[in-house]
Amino acid sequence: MIEERYKEGLSFGLGLVRKLFEGQSAFQKVEVFESTHHGRVLLNDGCFMLSERDERIYHEMMVHVPLNVHPYPRRVLIIGGGDGGTAREVLRHESVERCVMVEIDAMVVDACRKFIPQTAGQLGDARMDLRIEDGVRFMKTSDERFDVILIDSTDPNGAATPLFGRDFYKDVAAHLAPEGIVIAQGESVFYEQETQVSLLTLASELFPCTGMFNFTNMTYPGGLWSFLWASRGPHPLRDLRPHRLETFYYNEDVHRAAFQLPEFQRQSLKPWTTI
Amino acid sequence: MIEERYKEGLSFGLGLVRKLFEGQSAFQKVEVFESTHHGRVLLNDGCFMLSERDERIYHEMMVHVPLNVHPYPRRVLIIGGGDGGTAREVLRHESVERCVMVEIDAMVVDACRKFIPQTAGQLGDARMDLRIEDGVRFMKTSDERFDVILIDSTDPNGAATPLFGRDFYKDVAAHLAPEGIVIAQGESVFYEQETQVSLLTLASELFPCTGMFNFTNMTYPGGLWSFLWASRGPHPLRDLRPHRLETFYYNEDVHRAAFQLPEFQRQSLKPWTTI
């Protein structure tokens, strides 16, 4: 078994065929396994990041929700996203001229390029500008502005902790073009209500249009997971344009439905939601 | 750990405090545990049936979706549902005059009455007619008709297998009043596509309005689960009435959103969906 011990007593496992890669970078333990029924899987510090069988769910929802709402997304910034799946979906949008991806950990990118080309296979695209660099530092030094910023981070432990903080979001706001949209990995709906409240609170101080939207995949413990939505104006429901790409999970109805939160989550996030 | 080995290499576990009950009935192994973070949990044949922490999700979605659509639900039939959670939610609707519940396994009812009053606490209600009997047999012998029939079964193995078959659904149709609605536990979206297709196919032969709707809880493996919707006429979106009860997960927007299926599921079920 490949097993993750999540919080609050929860464990989750997939059948193991063999380990393909294990390394310890400056930031985390990186592992790639071949699983019995879910293709290849990536774990950072013992937490499932993706399986080949269901990674399209997370990546489609992170990317197509904002890119089908922004009126003309040309410049996209990804913070994190080392497996390349988010970049792959971004590059499917013809309007995109430039995609900057800032990943702190070269080991994740290298391992996925070698063992998980399904996600990392487009990282050599001519429109990509891949930088192995701390996303927090990139924000301090770059003067570029982006139409869409995607914060594709791991959980708020270790290297990813600052990516859930107020200082970082101030820098994100400074790099966002007019009509810009920010999406961030928003953690478990059931187990991370505090993180969701904290993320949405600080986003609502910086952006006029804020909320969260949900998705479910097979391999994230607790079933229901979220993304943060924050924008300078575009509204995720009123400004949705027709979707034209082939997808596994996403469609226009799923897009709209994702913003309809379970009652307990709706109540808990209401004060900071404008959608 | 309390651990379930699901199909296709998947395992799922909750932290264990202690075992409260274990018994082998004529139909299945029945176990109740105290978990570390999810309250008391019921397992039948090693599969999680419910945890106190999240059972409201399943029971609210099974009950309030049809009872908020039927114009005036007075008579409700539950097949299975031994833990009592479905009956509890049915009884919250003031229009309900009579709720017949037909559970094959007395051991499940007795164990839940003793150890999980959160779900079984309303089974003594004056409107309840609780019968320990095979649901398939009940259908053959009863001549009563119902406004709403809820098939709250375990997975299609062992005693529950006939509840996924054509003969049973013919009997269900015969017991359904005009404007009647049938809801059935519809299994895992990711891992049980064949079961979903088979259930929806046979329902579409018997009822004019058919489809599936989804929910996500913490304790069913693979995250995304379904219910079958089948009715003699009422449409789950067009005929939705205002919801007035306090709920944990369900609200009117969640109701509508639940019918917006992920693209792969929508494509796979399209030929038999009229919603």
Coordinates of C-alpha atoms in Angstrom, one line a residue:
Chain A
M1 CA 0.0 0.0 0.0
I2 CA 0.9 3.6 -0.6
E3 CA -0.7 5.2 2.5
E4 CA -1.3 8.8 3.6
R5 CA -2.0 9.6 7.2
Y6 CA -4.1 12.7 7.0
K7 CA -5.4 14.7 10.0
E8 CA -8.1 13.8 12.6
G9 CA -7.4 10.0 12.4
L10 CA -8.0 9.7 8.7
S11 CA -5.9 7.4 6.5
F12 CA -6.1 6.8 2.8
G13 CA -4.3 4.3 0.7
L14 CA -3.8 3.1 -2.9
G15 CA -2.5 -0.3 -4.1
L16 CA 1.2 -0.3 -4.7
V17 CA 3.1 -1.9 -7.7
R18 CA 6.5 -0.4 -7.1
K19 CA 8.4 2.8 -6.1
L20 CA 9.8 4.6 -9.1
F21 CA 11.6 7.5 -7.3
E22 CA 12.4 8.8 -3.9
G23 CA 14.4 11.8 -3.0
Q24 CA 14.8 14.4 -0.3
S25 CA 15.1 17.9 -1.5
A26 CA 15.8 21.0 0.5
F27 CA 12.1 21.4 0.9
Q28 CA 10.4 18.0 1.1
K29 CA 10.5 14.3 0.5
V30 CA 9.4 13.6 -3.1
E31 CA 8.2 10.1 -4.1
V32 CA 6.7 8.7 -7.3
F33 CA 5.0 5.3 -7.2
E34 CA 3.3 3.0 -9.8
S35 CA -0.1 2.2 -8.3
T36 CA -2.3 -0.8 -9.0
H37 CA -5.3 1.1 -10.4
H38 CA -4.5 4.8 -10.3
G39 CA -1.5 5.0 -12.6
R40 CA 1.5 6.8 -11.3
V41 CA 1.2 8.9 -8.2
L42 CA 3.2 11.8 -6.7
L43 CA 3.6 12.3 -2.9
N44 CA 5.3 15.2 -1.2
D45 CA 6.1 14.6 2.4
G46 CA 3.8 11.6 2.4
C47 CA 0.8 13.5 1.1
F48 CA -0.9 12.5 -2.2
M49 CA -0.3 15.3 -4.7
L50 CA -1.8 13.6 -7.8
S51 CA -2.6 10.3 -9.4
E52 CA -2.6 10.0 -13.2
R53 CA -6.1 8.6 -13.0
D54 CA -7.8 11.7 -11.5
E55 CA -5.4 14.6 -11.8
R56 CA -7.4 16.2 -14.6
I57 CA -10.2 17.0 -12.1
Y58 CA -8.0 19.3 -9.9
H59 CA -6.1 20.8 -12.9
E60 CA -9.2 21.4 -15.0
M61 CA -11.1 23.1 -12.1
M62 CA -8.1 25.3 -11.2
V63 CA -7.6 26.5 -14.7
H64 CA -10.8 26.5 -16.8
V65 CA -12.9 28.2 -14.1
P66 CA -10.8 31.5 -14.3
L67 CA -9.7 31.2 -17.9
N68 CA -13.3 30.8 -19.1
V69 CA -14.3 33.9 -17.1
H70 CA -11.5 36.4 -17.7
P71 CA -12.4 38.3 -20.9
Y72 CA -9.1 37.7 -22.6
P73 CA -6.4 35.9 -20.6
R74 CA -3.0 36.4 -22.2
R75 CA -0.5 36.3 -19.3
V76 CA -0.8 33.7 -16.7
L77 CA 1.4 33.1 -13.6
I78 CA 1.5 29.8 -11.7
I79 CA 3.1 29.7 -8.2
G80 CA 4.0 26.1 -7.4
G81 CA 2.4 23.6 -9.7
G82 CA 5.7 21.6 -10.1
D83 CA 4.0 18.5 -11.6
G84 CA 3.1 20.6 -14.7
G85 CA -0.6 19.7 -14.8
T86 CA -1.8 23.2 -14.3
A87 CA 0.5 24.6 -17.0
R88 CA -0.7 21.9 -19.4
E89 CA -4.3 23.1 -19.0
V90 CA -3.4 26.8 -19.2
L91 CA -1.6 26.2 -22.5
R92 CA -4.7 24.7 -24.0
H93 CA -6.2 28.2 -24.1
E94 CA -5.3 29.8 -27.3
S95 CA -5.5 33.3 -25.9
V96 CA -2.5 32.6 -23.6
E97 CA 0.7 34.1 -24.9
R98 CA 2.9 33.7 -21.9
C99 CA 2.8 31.4 -18.9
V100 CA 5.3 32.0 -16.1
M101 CA 5.6 29.1 -13.6
V102 CA 7.6 29.6 -10.4
E103 CA 8.3 26.4 -8.6
I104 CA 10.5 26.3 -5.5
D105 CA 11.6 22.6 -5.8
A106 CA 13.5 21.4 -8.9
M107 CA 13.2 17.9 -7.6
V108 CA 9.4 17.8 -8.1
V109 CA 9.8 19.2 -11.7
D110 CA 12.6 16.8 -12.6
A111 CA 10.8 13.7 -11.1
C112 CA 7.6 14.5 -13.0
R113 CA 9.4 15.2 -16.2
K114 CA 11.0 11.8 -16.0
F115 CA 8.2 9.7 -14.5
I116 CA 4.9 11.6 -15.0
P117 CA 5.0 13.0 -18.5
Q118 CA 1.2 13.0 -18.5
T119 CA 1.3 16.2 -16.4
A120 CA 4.9 17.5 -17.1
G121 CA 4.9 16.9 -20.8
Q122 CA 4.1 20.5 -21.8
L123 CA 6.7 22.3 -19.7
G124 CA 8.9 22.7 -22.7
D125 CA 6.3 24.7 -24.6
A126 CA 7.6 27.9 -26.2
R127 CA 5.0 30.0 -24.2
M128 CA 6.4 28.6 -20.9
D129 CA 8.8 30.5 -18.7
L130 CA 9.7 28.0 -16.0
R131 CA 11.6 29.3 -13.1
I132 CA 13.0 27.3 -10.2
E133 CA 12.6 30.0 -7.5
D134 CA 10.8 30.8 -4.3
G135 CA 7.4 32.2 -5.3
V136 CA 7.4 34.6 -2.4
R137 CA 10.8 36.0 -3.6
F138 CA 9.6 36.1 -7.2
M139 CA 6.8 38.4 -6.2
K140 CA 9.2 40.8 -4.5
T141 CA 11.5 41.0 -7.5
S142 CA 9.3 40.8 -10.6
D143 CA 7.5 43.8 -12.0
E144 CA 5.3 41.9 -14.4
R145 CA 1.5 41.9 -14.2
F146 CA -0.7 39.0 -15.0
D147 CA -4.3 38.4 -16.1
V148 CA -4.6 35.2 -14.1
I149 CA -2.5 34.1 -11.1
L150 CA -2.8 30.5 -10.0
I151 CA -1.5 29.5 -6.6
D152 CA -1.0 25.8 -7.0
S153 CA 0.5 25.1 -3.6
T154 CA 0.8 22.1 -1.3
D155 CA -0.8 22.2 2.2
P156 CA 0.1 25.1 4.5
N157 CA 3.1 23.4 6.1
G158 CA 6.8 24.0 5.5
A159 CA 7.7 25.8 2.3
A160 CA 4.1 26.5 1.3
T161 CA 3.1 28.3 4.6
P162 CA 3.8 31.8 3.4
L163 CA 1.6 31.2 0.4
F164 CA -1.4 31.3 2.7
G165 CA -0.4 34.6 4.3
R166 CA -1.4 38.2 4.1
D167 CA 2.0 39.6 2.9
F168 CA 2.0 37.2 0.0
Y169 CA -1.5 38.1 -1.1
K170 CA -0.6 41.8 -1.0
D171 CA 2.2 41.0 -3.5
V172 CA -0.2 38.9 -5.6
A173 CA -2.6 41.9 -5.7
A174 CA 0.2 44.1 -6.9
H175 CA 1.0 41.8 -9.8
L176 CA -2.6 41.4 -10.9
A177 CA -3.7 43.3 -14.0
P178 CA -7.1 45.1 -14.2
E179 CA -9.8 42.5 -14.6
G180 CA -7.4 40.0 -13.1
I181 CA -8.4 36.7 -11.3
V182 CA -6.5 34.8 -8.6
I183 CA -7.2 31.2 -7.8
A184 CA -5.6 29.3 -4.9
Q185 CA -5.7 25.7 -3.7
G186 CA -8.1 26.0 -0.8
E187 CA -7.7 22.8 1.2
S188 CA -10.3 20.3 2.6
V189 CA -13.8 21.6 3.1
F190 CA -14.5 19.3 6.0
Y191 CA -11.1 19.4 7.8
E192 CA -9.7 22.9 7.0
Q193 CA -12.5 25.3 7.8
E194 CA -10.1 27.6 9.7
T195 CA -7.7 27.8 6.7
Q196 CA -10.6 28.5 4.4
V197 CA -11.9 31.4 6.6
S198 CA -8.4 32.8 7.0
L199 CA -7.7 32.7 3.2
L200 CA -11.0 34.2 2.3
T201 CA -10.7 36.9 5.0
L202 CA -7.4 38.2 3.7
A203 CA -8.5 37.9 0.0
S204 CA -11.7 39.9 0.8
E205 CA -9.5 42.8 2.1
L206 CA -7.7 43.0 -1.2
F207 CA -10.2 42.0 -3.9
P208 CA -13.8 43.1 -4.5
C209 CA -15.1 39.7 -5.8
T210 CA -14.3 36.7 -3.5
G211 CA -15.6 33.3 -2.7
M212 CA -14.7 29.6 -2.9
F213 CA -15.7 26.8 -5.2
N214 CA -15.5 23.0 -4.7
F215 CA -14.5 19.8 -6.5
T216 CA -14.2 16.2 -5.6
N217 CA -11.5 13.8 -6.7
M218 CA -10.6 10.2 -5.7
T219 CA -7.3 10.8 -4.0
Y220 CA -7.6 13.8 -1.6
P221 CA -8.7 12.7 1.8
G222 CA -12.2 13.7 3.0
G223 CA -13.7 14.0 -0.5
L224 CA -14.6 17.6 -0.9
W225 CA -11.9 20.2 -1.7
S226 CA -11.9 23.9 -2.5
F227 CA -10.3 26.6 -4.5
L228 CA -10.3 30.3 -3.5
W229 CA -11.7 32.7 -6.1
A230 CA -10.6 36.3 -5.9
S231 CA -10.9 38.9 -8.7
R232 CA -10.6 42.6 -9.5
G233 CA -14.0 42.4 -11.1
P234 CA -14.9 39.4 -13.3
H235 CA -17.8 37.4 -11.7
P236 CA -17.4 33.6 -12.0
L237 CA -21.1 33.1 -12.8
R238 CA -22.2 36.2 -14.6
D239 CA -19.1 36.5 -16.8
L240 CA -18.7 32.8 -17.8
R241 CA -17.9 32.4 -21.5
P242 CA -18.7 29.2 -23.5
H243 CA -16.3 26.4 -22.9
R244 CA -14.9 24.8 -26.0
L245 CA -12.1 22.3 -24.9
E246 CA -12.6 18.6 -24.3
T247 CA -12.5 17.8 -20.6
F248 CA -12.8 14.9 -18.2
Y249 CA -14.7 16.6 -15.3
Y250 CA -15.2 20.3 -16.1
N251 CA -18.2 21.7 -18.1
E252 CA -20.2 24.9 -17.9
D253 CA -22.8 23.4 -15.6
V254 CA -20.1 21.9 -13.3
H255 CA -18.5 25.4 -13.3
R256 CA -21.7 27.0 -12.0
A257 CA -22.5 24.2 -9.6
A258 CA -19.0 24.3 -8.0
F259 CA -19.9 27.7 -6.4
Q260 CA -23.0 26.3 -4.7
L261 CA -21.5 25.5 -1.3
P262 CA -22.9 23.0 1.3
E263 CA -24.9 24.8 3.9
F264 CA -22.3 24.5 6.7
Q265 CA -19.5 25.9 4.4
R266 CA -21.8 28.6 3.1
Q267 CA -22.6 29.8 6.6
S268 CA -19.0 29.7 7.7
L269 CA -17.7 31.7 4.7
K270 CA -20.7 34.0 4.1
P271 CA -19.2 37.2 5.7
W272 CA -16.3 37.2 3.2
T273 CA -18.2 35.9 0.1
T274 CA -19.5 38.3 -2.6
I275 CA -20.4 35.7 -5.2
Chain B
M1 CA -7.6 2.0 12.9
I2 CA -11.0 1.1 11.6
E3 CA -10.2 0.2 8.0
E4 CA -12.2 -0.5 4.9
R5 CA -10.6 -2.2 1.9
Y6 CA -12.7 -0.8 -1.0
K7 CA -12.2 -1.9 -4.7
E8 CA -9.4 -1.2 -7.1
G9 CA -6.7 -1.0 -4.4
L10 CA -8.3 1.7 -2.4
S11 CA -8.2 1.7 1.4
F12 CA -9.8 4.1 3.8
G13 CA -9.4 4.3 7.6
L14 CA -10.6 6.2 10.7
G15 CA -8.9 6.4 14.1
L16 CA -10.2 3.9 16.5
V17 CA -11.1 4.4 20.2
R18 CA -12.9 1.1 20.9
K19 CA -15.3 -1.4 19.5
L20 CA -18.8 -1.1 20.9
F21 CA -20.6 -3.9 19.1
E22 CA -19.9 -6.8 16.8
G23 CA -22.4 -9.4 15.6
Q24 CA -23.0 -11.7 12.7
S25 CA -26.6 -11.7 11.5
A26 CA -28.1 -14.0 8.9
F27 CA -27.2 -11.3 6.3
Q28 CA -24.0 -9.6 7.3
K29 CA -21.4 -8.8 9.9
V30 CA -22.5 -5.7 11.9
E31 CA -20.0 -3.6 13.8
V32 CA -20.2 -0.3 15.7
F33 CA -17.0 1.5 16.7
E34 CA -16.2 4.7 18.6
S35 CA -13.8 6.6 16.4
T36 CA -11.3 9.3 17.4
H37 CA -12.7 12.2 15.4
H38 CA -15.8 11.0 13.6
G39 CA -18.1 9.9 16.5
R40 CA -19.6 6.5 16.3
V41 CA -19.4 4.6 13.1
L42 CA -21.4 1.6 11.7
L43 CA -19.8 -1.0 9.4
N44 CA -21.7 -3.8 7.6
D45 CA -19.4 -6.5 6.2
G46 CA -16.4 -4.2 6.7
C47 CA -17.8 -1.3 4.7
F48 CA -18.5 2.1 6.3
M49 CA -22.2 2.8 6.4
L50 CA -22.1 6.0 8.4
S51 CA -20.2 8.1 10.9
E52 CA -22.0 10.4 13.3
R53 CA -19.9 13.3 12.0
D54 CA -21.1 13.2 8.4
E55 CA -24.2 11.0 8.2
R56 CA -26.4 14.0 7.8
I57 CA -25.0 14.6 4.3
Y58 CA -26.2 11.3 2.9
H59 CA -29.5 11.3 4.7
E60 CA -30.3 15.0 3.9
M61 CA -29.6 14.5 0.2
M62 CA -31.6 11.2 0.0
V63 CA -34.6 12.7 1.7
H64 CA -34.9 16.5 1.1
V65 CA -34.3 16.3 -2.7
P66 CA -37.5 14.3 -3.4
L67 CA -39.6 15.6 -0.5
N68 CA -39.0 19.2 -1.6
V69 CA -40.0 18.3 -5.1
H70 CA -43.1 16.1 -4.6
P71 CA -46.1 18.5 -4.4
Y72 CA -47.5 16.9 -1.2
P73 CA -45.6 13.8 0.2
R74 CA -47.9 12.1 2.7
R75 CA -46.9 8.4 2.4
V76 CA -43.2 7.4 2.3
L77 CA -41.6 4.0 2.0
I78 CA -38.0 3.3 3.0
I79 CA -36.5 0.0 1.8
G80 CA -33.4 -0.7 4.0
G81 CA -32.2 2.3 6.0
G82 CA -31.7 0.3 9.2
D83 CA -29.7 2.9 11.0
G84 CA -32.8 5.2 11.0
G85 CA -31.1 8.3 9.6
T86 CA -33.3 8.4 6.5
A87 CA -36.5 8.0 8.6
R88 CA -35.4 10.8 10.9
E89 CA -35.1 13.2 8.0
V90 CA -38.4 12.0 6.4
L91 CA -40.2 12.7 9.7
R92 CA -39.1 16.3 9.8
H93 CA -41.5 17.0 6.9
E94 CA -44.8 17.9 8.4
S95 CA -46.8 16.7 5.3
V96 CA -45.7 13.1 6.1
E97 CA -48.5 11.1 7.7
R98 CA -47.0 7.6 7.4
C99 CA -43.5 6.3 6.9
V100 CA -43.1 2.5 6.3
M101 CA -39.6 1.3 6.8
V102 CA -38.7 -2.3 5.7
E103 CA -35.3 -3.4 6.9
I104 CA -34.2 -7.0 6.4
D105 CA -31.7 -7.1 9.3
A106 CA -33.0 -6.6 12.9
M107 CA -29.4 -6.6 14.1
V108 CA -28.6 -3.3 12.3
V109 CA -31.7 -1.7 13.8
D110 CA -31.1 -3.0 17.3
A111 CA -27.4 -2.0 17.2
C112 CA -28.2 1.5 16.1
R113 CA -31.0 1.9 18.6
K114 CA -28.6 1.0 21.3
F115 CA -25.3 2.6 20.2
I116 CA -26.2 5.3 17.6
P117 CA -29.4 7.1 18.8
Q118 CA -28.4 10.1 16.7
T119 CA -29.7 8.2 13.7
A120 CA -32.1 5.7 15.2
G121 CA -33.7 7.9 17.8
Q122 CA -36.9 8.6 15.8
L123 CA -37.7 5.1 14.9
G124 CA -40.4 5.0 17.7
D125 CA -42.3 7.9 16.2
A126 CA -46.1 7.4 15.9
R127 CA -46.0 7.9 12.2
M128 CA -43.4 5.1 11.7
D129 CA -44.4 1.6 10.7
L130 CA -41.1 -0.4 11.1
R131 CA -41.1 -3.9 9.7
I132 CA -38.2 -6.4 9.9
E133 CA -38.7 -8.0 6.6
D134 CA -37.2 -8.6 3.2
G135 CA -37.9 -5.5 1.0
V136 CA -38.3 -7.7 -2.1
R137 CA -40.9 -9.8 -0.3
F138 CA -42.7 -6.8 1.1
M139 CA -43.1 -5.5 -2.5
K140 CA -44.8 -8.8 -3.5
T141 CA -47.2 -8.8 -0.6
S142 CA -48.2 -5.2 0.1
D143 CA -50.9 -3.4 -1.9
E144 CA -50.1 0.0 -0.5
R145 CA -49.0 2.9 -2.7
F146 CA -46.5 5.6 -1.8
D147 CA -45.7 9.1 -2.8
V148 CA -42.0 8.7 -2.3
I149 CA -40.0 5.4 -2.2
L150 CA -36.4 5.6 -0.8
I151 CA -34.2 2.6 -1.5
D152 CA -31.5 3.1 1.2
S153 CA -29.5 -0.1 0.5
T154 CA -26.0 -1.2 1.0
D155 CA -23.8 -2.0 -2.0
P156 CA -25.0 -4.6 -4.6
N157 CA -23.5 -7.6 -2.8
G158 CA -25.3 -10.3 -0.8
A159 CA -28.7 -9.4 0.6
A160 CA -28.9 -6.0 -1.3
T161 CA -28.2 -7.5 -4.8
P162 CA -31.9 -7.8 -5.8
L163 CA -32.5 -4.2 -4.9
F164 CA -30.4 -3.3 -8.0
G165 CA -32.5 -5.5 -10.3
R166 CA -35.2 -5.1 -12.9
D167 CA -37.8 -7.3 -11.1
F168 CA -37.6 -5.2 -8.0
Y169 CA -38.0 -2.0 -9.9
K170 CA -41.1 -3.2 -11.6
D171 CA -42.5 -3.8 -8.1
V172 CA -41.4 -0.4 -7.0
A173 CA -43.2 1.2 -10.0
A174 CA -46.4 -0.8 -9.1
H175 CA -46.3 0.7 -5.6
L176 CA -45.7 4.3 -6.7
A177 CA -48.6 6.8 -6.6
P178 CA -49.2 9.2 -9.4
E179 CA -46.6 12.0 -9.2
G180 CA -44.5 9.6 -7.2
I181 CA -40.7 9.8 -6.8
V182 CA -38.1 7.0 -6.3
I183 CA -34.6 7.6 -4.9
A184 CA -32.0 4.9 -4.6
Q185 CA -28.5 4.8 -3.3
G186 CA -26.5 5.0 -6.5
E187 CA -22.9 4.0 -5.6
S188 CA -19.5 5.5 -6.4
V189 CA -19.3 7.8 -9.4
F190 CA -15.7 7.0 -10.1
Y191 CA -15.7 3.2 -9.3
E192 CA -19.2 2.1 -10.2
Q193 CA -20.0 3.5 -13.6
E194 CA -21.4 0.1 -14.7
T195 CA -23.8 -0.1 -11.7
Q196 CA -24.9 3.4 -12.4
V197 CA -25.6 2.7 -16.1
S198 CA -27.5 -0.5 -15.2
L199 CA -29.6 1.2 -12.6
L200 CA -30.5 4.1 -14.7
T201 CA -31.2 2.0 -17.8
L202 CA -33.8 -0.1 -16.0
A203 CA -35.3 3.0 -14.3
S204 CA -35.7 4.7 -17.6
E205 CA -37.7 1.8 -18.9
L206 CA -40.2 2.3 -16.1
F207 CA -40.3 6.0 -15.3
P208 CA -40.6 9.1 -17.6
C209 CA -38.2 11.3 -15.6
T210 CA -34.8 9.8 -14.7
G211 CA -31.3 10.9 -13.8
M212 CA -28.7 10.9 -11.1
F213 CA -27.5 13.4 -8.6
N214 CA -24.3 13.5 -6.5
F215 CA -23.0 14.3 -3.1
T216 CA -19.7 14.1 -1.3
N217 CA -19.1 13.0 2.3
M218 CA -16.0 12.2 4.3
T219 CA -16.4 8.5 4.8
Y220 CA -17.4 6.9 1.5
P221 CA -14.3 5.9 -0.5
G222 CA -13.6 7.8 -3.7
G223 CA -15.3 11.0 -2.6
L224 CA -18.1 11.4 -5.1
W225 CA -21.3 9.3 -4.6
S226 CA -24.7 9.3 -6.3
F227 CA -28.4 8.8 -5.9
L228 CA -30.8 7.6 -8.6
W229 CA -33.7 10.0 -9.3
A230 CA -36.8 8.4 -11.0
S231 CA -40.3 9.9 -11.0
R232 CA -43.7 9.6 -12.6
G233 CA -43.6 13.3 -13.5
P234 CA -42.1 15.7 -10.9
H235 CA -38.9 17.3 -12.2
P236 CA -36.2 17.8 -9.7
L237 CA -35.2 21.3 -10.9
R238 CA -38.4 22.8 -12.3
D239 CA -40.6 21.6 -9.4
L240 CA -38.4 22.4 -6.5
R241 CA -40.3 24.1 -3.6
P242 CA -38.7 26.4 -1.0
H243 CA -36.7 24.5 1.7
R244 CA -37.5 25.5 5.2
L245 CA -35.7 23.0 7.5
E246 CA -32.4 23.5 9.2
T247 CA -29.7 21.4 7.5
F248 CA -26.0 20.7 7.6
Y249 CA -25.3 20.1 3.9
Y250 CA -28.5 20.5 1.9
N251 CA -29.9 23.8 0.6
E252 CA -31.8 24.8 -2.5
D253 CA -28.6 25.7 -4.4
V254 CA -26.9 22.5 -3.4
H255 CA -30.1 20.6 -4.6
R256 CA -29.8 22.2 -8.1
A257 CA -26.0 21.8 -8.2
A258 CA -26.2 18.1 -7.3
F259 CA -27.8 17.3 -10.7
Q260 CA -24.9 19.0 -12.7
L261 CA -22.7 15.9 -13.3
P262 CA -19.0 15.8 -14.1
E263 CA -18.4 15.6 -17.8
F264 CA -17.4 11.9 -17.9
Q265 CA -20.4 10.9 -15.8
R266 CA -22.8 13.1 -17.9
Q267 CA -21.5 11.5 -21.1
S268 CA -21.8 8.0 -19.7
L269 CA -25.4 8.4 -18.4
K270 CA -26.7 10.7 -21.1
P271 CA -28.8 8.2 -23.0
W272 CA -31.0 7.4 -20.0
T273 CA -31.2 10.9 -18.5
T274 CA -34.2 13.2 -19.0
I275 CA -33.3 15.9 -16.5

